[in-house]
Coordinates of C-alpha atoms and ligand atoms in Angstrom, one line a residue:
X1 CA -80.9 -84.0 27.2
X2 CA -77.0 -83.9 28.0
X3 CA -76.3 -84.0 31.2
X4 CA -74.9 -80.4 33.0
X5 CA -74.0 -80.2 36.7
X6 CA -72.2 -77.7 38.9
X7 CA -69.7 -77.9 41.6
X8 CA -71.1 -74.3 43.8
X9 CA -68.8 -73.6 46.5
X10 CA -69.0 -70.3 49.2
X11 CA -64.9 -69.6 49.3
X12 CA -64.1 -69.5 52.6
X13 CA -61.0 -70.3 52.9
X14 CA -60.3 -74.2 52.7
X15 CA -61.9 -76.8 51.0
X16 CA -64.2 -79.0 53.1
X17 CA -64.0 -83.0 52.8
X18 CA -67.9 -82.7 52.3
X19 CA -67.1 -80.3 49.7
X20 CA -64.9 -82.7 48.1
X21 CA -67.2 -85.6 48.1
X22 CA -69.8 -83.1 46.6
X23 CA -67.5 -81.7 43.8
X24 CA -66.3 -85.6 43.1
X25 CA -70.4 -86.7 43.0
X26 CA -71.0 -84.2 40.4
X27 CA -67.5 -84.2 38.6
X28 CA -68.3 -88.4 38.4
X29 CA -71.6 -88.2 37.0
X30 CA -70.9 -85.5 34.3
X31 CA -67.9 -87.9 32.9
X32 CA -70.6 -90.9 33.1
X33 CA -72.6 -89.0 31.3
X34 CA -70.7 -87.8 28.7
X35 CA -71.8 -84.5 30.2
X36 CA -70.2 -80.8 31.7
X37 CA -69.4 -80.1 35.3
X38 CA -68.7 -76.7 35.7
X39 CA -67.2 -74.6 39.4
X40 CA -69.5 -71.8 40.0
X41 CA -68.0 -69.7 42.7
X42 CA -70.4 -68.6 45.3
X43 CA -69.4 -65.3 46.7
X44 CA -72.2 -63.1 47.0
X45 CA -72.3 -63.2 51.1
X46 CA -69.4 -60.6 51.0
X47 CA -68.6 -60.7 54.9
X48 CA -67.8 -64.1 54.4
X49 CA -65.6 -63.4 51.8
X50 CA -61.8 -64.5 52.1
X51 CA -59.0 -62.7 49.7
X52 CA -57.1 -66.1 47.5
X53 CA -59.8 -68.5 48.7
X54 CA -61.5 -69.1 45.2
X55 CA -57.9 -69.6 43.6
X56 CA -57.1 -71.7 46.7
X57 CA -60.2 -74.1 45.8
X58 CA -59.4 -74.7 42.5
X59 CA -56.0 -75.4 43.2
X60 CA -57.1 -78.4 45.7
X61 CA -59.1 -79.6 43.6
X62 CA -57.5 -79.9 40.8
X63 CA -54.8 -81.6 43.2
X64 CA -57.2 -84.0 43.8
X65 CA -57.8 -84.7 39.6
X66 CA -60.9 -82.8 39.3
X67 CA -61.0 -80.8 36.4
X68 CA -63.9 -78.3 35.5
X69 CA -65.0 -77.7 32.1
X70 CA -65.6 -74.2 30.4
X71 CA -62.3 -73.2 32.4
X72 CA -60.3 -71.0 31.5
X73 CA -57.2 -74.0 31.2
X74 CA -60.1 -75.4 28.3
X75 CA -59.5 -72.6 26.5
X76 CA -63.3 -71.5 27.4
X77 CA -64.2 -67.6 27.6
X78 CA -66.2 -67.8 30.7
X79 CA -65.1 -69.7 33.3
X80 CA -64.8 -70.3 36.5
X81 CA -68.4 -68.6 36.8
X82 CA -68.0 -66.2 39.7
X83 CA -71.6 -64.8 41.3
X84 CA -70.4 -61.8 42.2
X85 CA -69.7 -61.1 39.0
X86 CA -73.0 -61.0 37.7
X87 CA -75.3 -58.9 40.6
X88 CA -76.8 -57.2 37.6
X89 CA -78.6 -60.4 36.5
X90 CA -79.8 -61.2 39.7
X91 CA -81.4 -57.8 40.6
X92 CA -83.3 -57.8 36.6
X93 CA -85.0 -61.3 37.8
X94 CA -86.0 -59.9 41.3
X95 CA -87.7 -57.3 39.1
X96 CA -88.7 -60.5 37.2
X97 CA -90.8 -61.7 40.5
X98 CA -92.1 -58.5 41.5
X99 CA -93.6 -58.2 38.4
X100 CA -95.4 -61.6 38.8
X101 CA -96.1 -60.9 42.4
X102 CA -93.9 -63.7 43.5
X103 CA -91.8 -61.5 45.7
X104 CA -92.7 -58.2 47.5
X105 CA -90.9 -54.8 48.7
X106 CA -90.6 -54.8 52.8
X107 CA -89.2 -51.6 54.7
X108 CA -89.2 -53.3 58.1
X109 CA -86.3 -52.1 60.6
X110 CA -83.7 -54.3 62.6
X111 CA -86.0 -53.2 65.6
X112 CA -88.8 -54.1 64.1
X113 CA -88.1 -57.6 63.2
X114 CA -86.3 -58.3 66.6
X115 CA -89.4 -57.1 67.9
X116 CA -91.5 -59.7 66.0
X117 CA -89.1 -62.2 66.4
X118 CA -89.8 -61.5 69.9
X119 CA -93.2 -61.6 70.0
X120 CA -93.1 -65.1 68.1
X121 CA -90.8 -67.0 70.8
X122 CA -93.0 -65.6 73.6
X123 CA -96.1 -67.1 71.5
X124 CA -93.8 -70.4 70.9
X125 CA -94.4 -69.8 67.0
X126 CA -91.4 -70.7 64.6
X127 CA -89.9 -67.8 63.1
X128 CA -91.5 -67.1 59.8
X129 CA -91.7 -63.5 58.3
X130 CA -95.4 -62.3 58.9
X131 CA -96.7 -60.7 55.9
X132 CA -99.7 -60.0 57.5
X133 CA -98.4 -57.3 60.2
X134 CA -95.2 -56.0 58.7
X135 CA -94.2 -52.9 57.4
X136 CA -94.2 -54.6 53.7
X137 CA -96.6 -53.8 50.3
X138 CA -99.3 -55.0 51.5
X139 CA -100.0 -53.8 54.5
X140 CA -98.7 -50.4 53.7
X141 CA -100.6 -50.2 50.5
X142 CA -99.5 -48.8 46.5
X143 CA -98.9 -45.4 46.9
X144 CA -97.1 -45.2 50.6
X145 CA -94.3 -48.2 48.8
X146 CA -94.1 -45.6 45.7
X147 CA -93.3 -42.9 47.9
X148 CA -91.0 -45.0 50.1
X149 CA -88.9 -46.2 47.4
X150 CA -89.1 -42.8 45.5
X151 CA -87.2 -41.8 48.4
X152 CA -84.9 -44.9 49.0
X153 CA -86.0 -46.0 52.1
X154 CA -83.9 -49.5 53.2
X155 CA -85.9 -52.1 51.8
X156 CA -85.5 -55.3 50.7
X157 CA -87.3 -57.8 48.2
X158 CA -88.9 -60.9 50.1
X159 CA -90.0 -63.9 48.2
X160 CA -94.0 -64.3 48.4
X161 CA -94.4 -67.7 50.2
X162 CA -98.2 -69.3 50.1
X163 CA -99.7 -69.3 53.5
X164 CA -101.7 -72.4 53.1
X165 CA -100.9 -76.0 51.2
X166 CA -98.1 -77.8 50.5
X167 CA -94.8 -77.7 49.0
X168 CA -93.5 -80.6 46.4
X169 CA -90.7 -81.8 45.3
X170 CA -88.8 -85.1 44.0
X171 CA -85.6 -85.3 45.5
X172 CA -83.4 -88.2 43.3
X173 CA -81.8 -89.5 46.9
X174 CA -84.6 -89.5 48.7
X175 CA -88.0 -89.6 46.7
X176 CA -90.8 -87.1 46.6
X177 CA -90.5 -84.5 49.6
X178 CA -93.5 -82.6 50.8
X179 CA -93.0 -79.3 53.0
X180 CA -96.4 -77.4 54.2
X181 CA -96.0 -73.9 53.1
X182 CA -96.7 -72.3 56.3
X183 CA -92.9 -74.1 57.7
X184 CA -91.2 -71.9 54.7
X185 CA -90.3 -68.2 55.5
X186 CA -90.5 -65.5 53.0
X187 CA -86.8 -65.5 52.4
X188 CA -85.5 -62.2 51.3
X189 CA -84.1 -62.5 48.0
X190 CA -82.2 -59.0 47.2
X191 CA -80.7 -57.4 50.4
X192 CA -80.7 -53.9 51.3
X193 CA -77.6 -52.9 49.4
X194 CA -79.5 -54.7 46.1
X195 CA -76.9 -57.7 46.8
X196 CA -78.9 -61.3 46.3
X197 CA -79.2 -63.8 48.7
X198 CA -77.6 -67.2 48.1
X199 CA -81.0 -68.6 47.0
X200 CA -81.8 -65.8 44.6
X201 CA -78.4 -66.1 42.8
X202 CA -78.1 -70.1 42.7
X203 CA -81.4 -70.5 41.0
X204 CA -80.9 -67.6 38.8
X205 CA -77.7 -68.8 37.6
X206 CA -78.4 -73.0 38.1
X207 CA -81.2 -72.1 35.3
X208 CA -79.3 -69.7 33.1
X209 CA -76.0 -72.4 32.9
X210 CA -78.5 -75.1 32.0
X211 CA -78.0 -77.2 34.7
X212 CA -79.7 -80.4 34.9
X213 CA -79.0 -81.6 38.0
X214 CA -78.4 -80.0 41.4
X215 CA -76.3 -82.6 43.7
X216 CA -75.5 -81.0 46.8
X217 CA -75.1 -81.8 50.5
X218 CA -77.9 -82.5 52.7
X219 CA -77.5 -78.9 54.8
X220 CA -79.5 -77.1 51.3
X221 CA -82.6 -79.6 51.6
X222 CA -84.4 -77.3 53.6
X223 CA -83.6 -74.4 50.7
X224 CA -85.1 -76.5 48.1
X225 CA -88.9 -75.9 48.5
X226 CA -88.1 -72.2 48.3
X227 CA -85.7 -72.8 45.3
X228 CA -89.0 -75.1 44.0
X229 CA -91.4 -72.2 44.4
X230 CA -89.2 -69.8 42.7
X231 CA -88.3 -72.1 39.5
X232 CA -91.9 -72.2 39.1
X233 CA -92.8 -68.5 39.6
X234 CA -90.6 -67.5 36.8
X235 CA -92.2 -70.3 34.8
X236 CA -88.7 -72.1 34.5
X237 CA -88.3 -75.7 34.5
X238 CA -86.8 -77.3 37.7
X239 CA -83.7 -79.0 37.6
X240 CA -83.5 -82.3 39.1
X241 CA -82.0 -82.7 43.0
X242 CA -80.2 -85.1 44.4
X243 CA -79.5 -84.5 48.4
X244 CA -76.1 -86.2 49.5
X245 CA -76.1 -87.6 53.0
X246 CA -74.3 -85.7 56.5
X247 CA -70.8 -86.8 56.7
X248 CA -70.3 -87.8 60.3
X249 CA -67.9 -87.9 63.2
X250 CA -67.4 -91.6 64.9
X251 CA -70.0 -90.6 67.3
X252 CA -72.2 -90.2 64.6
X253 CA -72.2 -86.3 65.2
X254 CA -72.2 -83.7 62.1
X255 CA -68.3 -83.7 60.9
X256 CA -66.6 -81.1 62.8
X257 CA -63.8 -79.5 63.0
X258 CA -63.7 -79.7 67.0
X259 CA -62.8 -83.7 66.7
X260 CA -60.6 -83.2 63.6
X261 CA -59.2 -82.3 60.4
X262 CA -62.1 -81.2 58.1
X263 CA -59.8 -79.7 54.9
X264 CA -58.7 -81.5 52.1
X265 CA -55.4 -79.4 52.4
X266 CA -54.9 -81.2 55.7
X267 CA -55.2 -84.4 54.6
X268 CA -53.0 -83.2 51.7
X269 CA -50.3 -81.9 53.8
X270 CA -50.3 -84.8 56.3
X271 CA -49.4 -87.0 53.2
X272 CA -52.5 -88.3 52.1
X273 CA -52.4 -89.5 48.3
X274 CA -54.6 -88.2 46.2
X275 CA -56.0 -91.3 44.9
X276 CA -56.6 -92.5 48.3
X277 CA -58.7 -89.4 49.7
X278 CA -60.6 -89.2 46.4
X279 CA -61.6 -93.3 46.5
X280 CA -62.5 -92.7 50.0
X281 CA -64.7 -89.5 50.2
X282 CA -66.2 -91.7 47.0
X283 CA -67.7 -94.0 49.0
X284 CA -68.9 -92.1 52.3
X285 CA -72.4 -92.4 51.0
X286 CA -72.1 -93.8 47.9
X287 CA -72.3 -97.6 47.6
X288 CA -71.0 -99.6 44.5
X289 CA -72.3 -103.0 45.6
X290 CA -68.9 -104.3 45.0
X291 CA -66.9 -106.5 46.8
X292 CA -63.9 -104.7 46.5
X293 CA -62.8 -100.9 47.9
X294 CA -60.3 -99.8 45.3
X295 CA -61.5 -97.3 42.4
X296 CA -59.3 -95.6 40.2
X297 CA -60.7 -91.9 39.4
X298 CA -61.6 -93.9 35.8
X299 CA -63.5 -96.9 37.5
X300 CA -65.0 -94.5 39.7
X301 CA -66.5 -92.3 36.5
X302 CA -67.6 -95.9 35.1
X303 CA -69.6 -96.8 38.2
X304 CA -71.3 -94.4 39.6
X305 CA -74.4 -94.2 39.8
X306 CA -77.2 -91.7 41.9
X307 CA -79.3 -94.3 42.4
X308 CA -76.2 -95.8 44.8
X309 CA -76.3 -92.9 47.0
X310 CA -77.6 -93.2 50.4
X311 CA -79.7 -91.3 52.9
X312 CA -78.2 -92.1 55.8
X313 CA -75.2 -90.1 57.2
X314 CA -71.9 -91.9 56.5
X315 CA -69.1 -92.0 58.9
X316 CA -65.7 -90.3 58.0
X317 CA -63.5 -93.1 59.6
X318 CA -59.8 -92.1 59.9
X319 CA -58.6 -95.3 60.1
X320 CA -60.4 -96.4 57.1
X321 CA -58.5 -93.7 55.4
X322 CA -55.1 -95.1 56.6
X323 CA -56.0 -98.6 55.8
X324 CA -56.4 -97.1 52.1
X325 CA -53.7 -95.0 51.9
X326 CA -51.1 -97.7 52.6
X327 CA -53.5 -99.7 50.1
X328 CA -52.1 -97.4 47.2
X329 CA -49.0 -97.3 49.0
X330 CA -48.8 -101.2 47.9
X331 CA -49.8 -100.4 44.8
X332 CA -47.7 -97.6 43.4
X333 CA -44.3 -98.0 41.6
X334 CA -41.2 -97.5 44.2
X335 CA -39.5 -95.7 41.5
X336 CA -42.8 -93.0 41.5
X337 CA -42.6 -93.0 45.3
X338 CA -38.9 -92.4 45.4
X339 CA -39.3 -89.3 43.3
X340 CA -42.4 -88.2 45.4
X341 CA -40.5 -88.7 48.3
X342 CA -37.2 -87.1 47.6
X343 CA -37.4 -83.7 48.2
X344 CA -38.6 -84.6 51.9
X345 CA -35.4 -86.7 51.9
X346 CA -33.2 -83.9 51.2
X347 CA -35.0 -81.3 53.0
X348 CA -34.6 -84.2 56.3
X349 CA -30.6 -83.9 55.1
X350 CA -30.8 -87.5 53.5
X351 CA -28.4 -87.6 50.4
X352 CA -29.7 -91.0 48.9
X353 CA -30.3 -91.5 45.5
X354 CA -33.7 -92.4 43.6
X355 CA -32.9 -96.2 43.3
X356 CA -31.4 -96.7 46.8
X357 CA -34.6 -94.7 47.8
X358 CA -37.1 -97.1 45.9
X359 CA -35.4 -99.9 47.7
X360 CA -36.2 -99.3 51.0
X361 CA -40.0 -97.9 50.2
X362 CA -40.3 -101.4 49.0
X363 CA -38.9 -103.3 51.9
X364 CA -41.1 -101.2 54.1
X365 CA -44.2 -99.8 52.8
X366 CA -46.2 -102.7 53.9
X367 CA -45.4 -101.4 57.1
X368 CA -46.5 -98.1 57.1
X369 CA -49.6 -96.4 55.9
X370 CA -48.0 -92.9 54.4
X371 CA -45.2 -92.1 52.3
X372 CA -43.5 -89.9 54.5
X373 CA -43.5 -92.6 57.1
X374 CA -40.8 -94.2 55.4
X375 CA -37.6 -92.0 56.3
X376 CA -38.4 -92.3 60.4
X377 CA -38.7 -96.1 59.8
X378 CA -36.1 -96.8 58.7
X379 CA -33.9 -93.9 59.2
X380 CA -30.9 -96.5 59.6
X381 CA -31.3 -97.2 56.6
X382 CA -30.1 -93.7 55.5
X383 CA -28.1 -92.8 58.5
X384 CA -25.5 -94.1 60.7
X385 CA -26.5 -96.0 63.3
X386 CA -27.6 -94.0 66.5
X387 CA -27.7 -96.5 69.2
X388 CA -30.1 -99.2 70.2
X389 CA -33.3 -99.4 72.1
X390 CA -32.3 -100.3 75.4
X391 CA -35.2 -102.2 76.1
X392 CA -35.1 -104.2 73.2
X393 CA -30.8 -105.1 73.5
X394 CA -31.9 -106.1 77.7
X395 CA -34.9 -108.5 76.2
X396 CA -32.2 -110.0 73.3
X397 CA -28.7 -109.9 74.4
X398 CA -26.9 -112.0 76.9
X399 CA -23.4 -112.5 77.2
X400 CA -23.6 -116.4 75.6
X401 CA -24.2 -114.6 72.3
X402 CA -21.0 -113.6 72.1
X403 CA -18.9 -116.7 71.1
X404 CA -21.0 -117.5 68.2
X405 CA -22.2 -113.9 66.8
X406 CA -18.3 -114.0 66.3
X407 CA -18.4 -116.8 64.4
X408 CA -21.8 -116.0 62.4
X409 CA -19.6 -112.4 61.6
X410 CA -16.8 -114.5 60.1
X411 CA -19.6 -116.2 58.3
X412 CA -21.1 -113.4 56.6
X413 CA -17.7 -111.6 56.1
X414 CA -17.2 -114.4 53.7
X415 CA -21.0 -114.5 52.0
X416 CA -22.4 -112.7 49.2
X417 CA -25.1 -110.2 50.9
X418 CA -28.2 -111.6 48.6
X419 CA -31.5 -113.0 50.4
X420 CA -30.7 -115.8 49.1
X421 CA -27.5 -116.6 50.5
X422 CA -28.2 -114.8 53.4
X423 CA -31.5 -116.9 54.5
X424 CA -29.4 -119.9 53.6
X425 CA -26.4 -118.6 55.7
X426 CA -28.3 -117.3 58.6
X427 CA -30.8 -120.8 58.4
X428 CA -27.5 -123.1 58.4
X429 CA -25.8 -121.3 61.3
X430 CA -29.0 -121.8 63.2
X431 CA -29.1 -125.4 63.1
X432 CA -25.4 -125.4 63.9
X433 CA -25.2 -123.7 66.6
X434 CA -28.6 -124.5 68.7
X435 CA -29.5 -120.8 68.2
X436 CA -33.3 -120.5 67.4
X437 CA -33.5 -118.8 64.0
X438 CA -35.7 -115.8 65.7
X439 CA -33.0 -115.4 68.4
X440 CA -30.4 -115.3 65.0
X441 CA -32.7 -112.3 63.5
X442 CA -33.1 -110.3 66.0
X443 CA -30.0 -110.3 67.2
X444 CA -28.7 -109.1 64.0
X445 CA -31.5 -106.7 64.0
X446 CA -30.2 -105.5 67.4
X447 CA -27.0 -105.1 66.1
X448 CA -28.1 -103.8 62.2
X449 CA -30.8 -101.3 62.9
X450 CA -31.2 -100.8 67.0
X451 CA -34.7 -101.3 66.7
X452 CA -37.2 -103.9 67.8
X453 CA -39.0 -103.5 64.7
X454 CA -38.5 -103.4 61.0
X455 CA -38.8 -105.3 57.9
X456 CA -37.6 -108.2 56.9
X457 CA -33.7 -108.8 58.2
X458 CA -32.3 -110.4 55.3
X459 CA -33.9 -108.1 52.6
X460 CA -32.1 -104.9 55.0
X461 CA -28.8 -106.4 55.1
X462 CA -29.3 -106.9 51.2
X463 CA -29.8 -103.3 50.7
X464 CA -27.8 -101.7 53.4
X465 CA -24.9 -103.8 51.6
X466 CA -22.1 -105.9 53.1
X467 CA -19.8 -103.4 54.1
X468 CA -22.5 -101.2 55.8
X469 CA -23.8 -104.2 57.6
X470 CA -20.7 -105.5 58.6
X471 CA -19.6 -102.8 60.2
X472 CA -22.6 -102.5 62.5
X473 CA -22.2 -106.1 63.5
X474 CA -18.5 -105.4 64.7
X475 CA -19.0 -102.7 66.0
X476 CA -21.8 -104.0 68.0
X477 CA -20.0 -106.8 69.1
X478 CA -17.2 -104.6 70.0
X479 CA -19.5 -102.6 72.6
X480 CA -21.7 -105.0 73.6
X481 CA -18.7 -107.9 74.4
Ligands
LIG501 N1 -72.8 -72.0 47.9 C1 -73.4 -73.2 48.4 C2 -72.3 -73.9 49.2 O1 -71.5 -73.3 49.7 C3 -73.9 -74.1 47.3 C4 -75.1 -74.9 47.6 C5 -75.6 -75.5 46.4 O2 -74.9 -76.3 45.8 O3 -76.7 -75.1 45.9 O4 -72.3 -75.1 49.5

């Protein structure tokens, strides 16, 4: 049996980092399967609904290299499935489970139900639709639900839940799962206005698009005995389930919003690569048993496995993210992060061009952990000078400097500006002059860049060029003599 999984998001508006990791799960284990992974967009909750925000999910994730299949950019008729176009199918299999007295008419009010609700709390019973008691079917009788619906009283259709027993079902995560009945509510399934709920429409649609395995976050595990109950009222095969753990906050509470950035179009717009956020939501909860932490989106695909997935919540760890980020930043071509980063440059007013660019990403991406880092860090690289850190000059200079950082500028006035030369040069003069090499660099660095901190001295003076360099060593002797 080939292998067909779906990526089922609600559009609200952004795409969650959860949502990622659970589009990437399913997106890796079609293409190690050989299999499809298609997006089925989830909109039948229409007070949820945000205008843009299923085009707006797409677009991230194909940003992130996670194409769907049956799309419309595969040349396929019929994708991205979209729910609410297709209330007509869910209303014919709520028919479907009347018919086979799996699911129920009920005419109960907003009053009425507060006031069981009501009554339940003060008896300290969990909520749970009572069947029993209602204003339902049942209790009504044959002919009062003819007349009622002869007449279009609101109603809605409930799923018929078993009152006694248990509930069973294999979850690939976490083994067999047994619910007793009596803790599942007769969900409705088609709402007043004959719109289905989200459990009536994903199993209706999970079995008509042939999908073999649901892999979904945690929060649905308490939907799938009802999802269970109603693959086997309509006599349809379940697919398989896999449960992916909670994604959680350092303080190992549910990932929210409240103690940061939960969109992938955050991360995306704070600089993030793409490569770096998708090898990092990989492996909240997903553990390769490798030594290593880098995955390309193709080593991903040729190791993941379900049976790697954990059950315990993993930890969305900032940090880690950083660490990785500047991990690909080591890895990437300057000249592809030159280009990347060019149109910041210009829009910051920096004029440089793509090779000069590349330079400097080299000489200082191991010390940053994003891209756009680079222009701030060594913005005198791109721009005159504009001063010096006064703490830094107080801590270096001292007026004894003087006498030789006149001679060492004679020095390099006469050197070709290559590391080479230059660590020889600025080495030599060291030993000459009874200057400790450090006290060498970071004087020039005072005088170069103004800063305490940078990369190396010799490979900026390379790049900034002699006559650049020079003439921030005059002119700081000039002002500081
Ligand atoms: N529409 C649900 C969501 O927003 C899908 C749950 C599922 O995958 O079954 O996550």
């Amino acid at each position: 049996m080939s292998v067909r999984v779906r990526f089922a998001p609600s559009p609200t508006g952004y795409l969650h980092v959860g949502g990622l990791r659970t589009a990437l799960y399913n997106y890796l284990f079609a293409k190690r399967h050989g299999g499809v992974c298609i997006l089925r967009i989830e909109d039948t909750d229409r007070t949820r609904l945000v205008e843009g925000a299923a085009d707006a999910l797409s677009h991230t994730l194909r940003w992130a290299g996670i194409e769907f299949d049956e799309g419309p950019e595969q040349g396929g008729a019929c994708g991205p499935y979209v729910q609410s176009e297709r209330f007509d199918l869910y209303r014919k299999y709520a028919s479907d489970l009347l018919e086979r007295d799996a699911a129920y008419y009920a005419f109960d009010t907003a009053e009425e139900l507060d006031a069981m609700r009501k009554r339940m709390q003060d008896a300290g019973i969990a909520w749970r639709y009572d069947r029993t008691t209602m204003r339902n079917q049942y209790t009504l009788g044959e002919a009062e639900t003819k007349r009622l619906l002869a007449e279009n009283a609101p109603r809605v259709i409930r799923m018929k839940v078993p009152l006694s027993g248990e509930i069973r079902f294999d979850d690939l995560v976490r083994g067999t799962i047994t619910v007793p009945a009596r803790d599942v509510d007769d969900q409705i399934l088609l709402k007043s206005d004959d719109f289905p709920t989200y459990h009536l429409a994903n199993i209706v649609d999970d079995h008509l698009m042939g999908i073999t395995h649901v892999i979904r976050g945690e929060e649905w595990l308490p939907s799938t005995p009802k999802h269970a109950l109603l693959y086997d009222a309509l006599g349809w095969e379940r697919p398989k389930f896999a449960h992916l753990p909670l994604l959680l906050n350092p303080d190992k509470t549910k990932l929210s919003k409240r103690q940061g950035d939960v969109a992938v179009e955050d991360y995306r717009d704070k600089g993030y690569f793409k490569e770096a956020l998708v090898n990092f939501v990989a492996l909240l909860g997903w553990n390769p048993s490798a030594t290593r932490e880098i995955f390309s989106m193709q080593e991903l695909i040729e190791s993941f496995t379900l049976e790697k997935v954990n059950k315990a919540g993993a930890v969305f760890d900032t940090q880690k993210l950083d660490w990785m980020n500047g991990e690909y930043l080591k890895l990437k071509s300057p000249s592809a992060l030159a280009a990347e980063l060019q149109p910041l440059a210009k829009q910051q007013g920096i004029e440089t061009s793509d090779e000069y660019l590349a330079r400097v990403i080299e000489l200082v991406r191991d010390r940053i952990n994003k891209l756009h880092e680079a222009l701030p860090f060594a913005e005198y690289m791109f721009k005159p000078l504009q001063g010096y850190e006064e703490e830094f000059k107080a801590k270096i200079w001292t007026p004894e400097l003087a006498a030789p950082l006149t001679t060492l500028a004679t020095k390099l006035q006469d050197c070709d500006f290559t590391e080479a030369t230059l660590t020889a040069l600025t080495k030599d003069f060291a030993k000459e002059s009874g200057l400790k090499t450090g006290v060498v660099m970071n004087t020039l660095r005072l005088m170069i860049t103004g800063r305490a901190v940078g990369a190396s001295m010799v490979h900026t003076m390379e790049i900034l060029g002699k006559e650049e360099s020079m003439k921030r060593v005059n002119a700081a002797l000039a002002a500081f003599v």
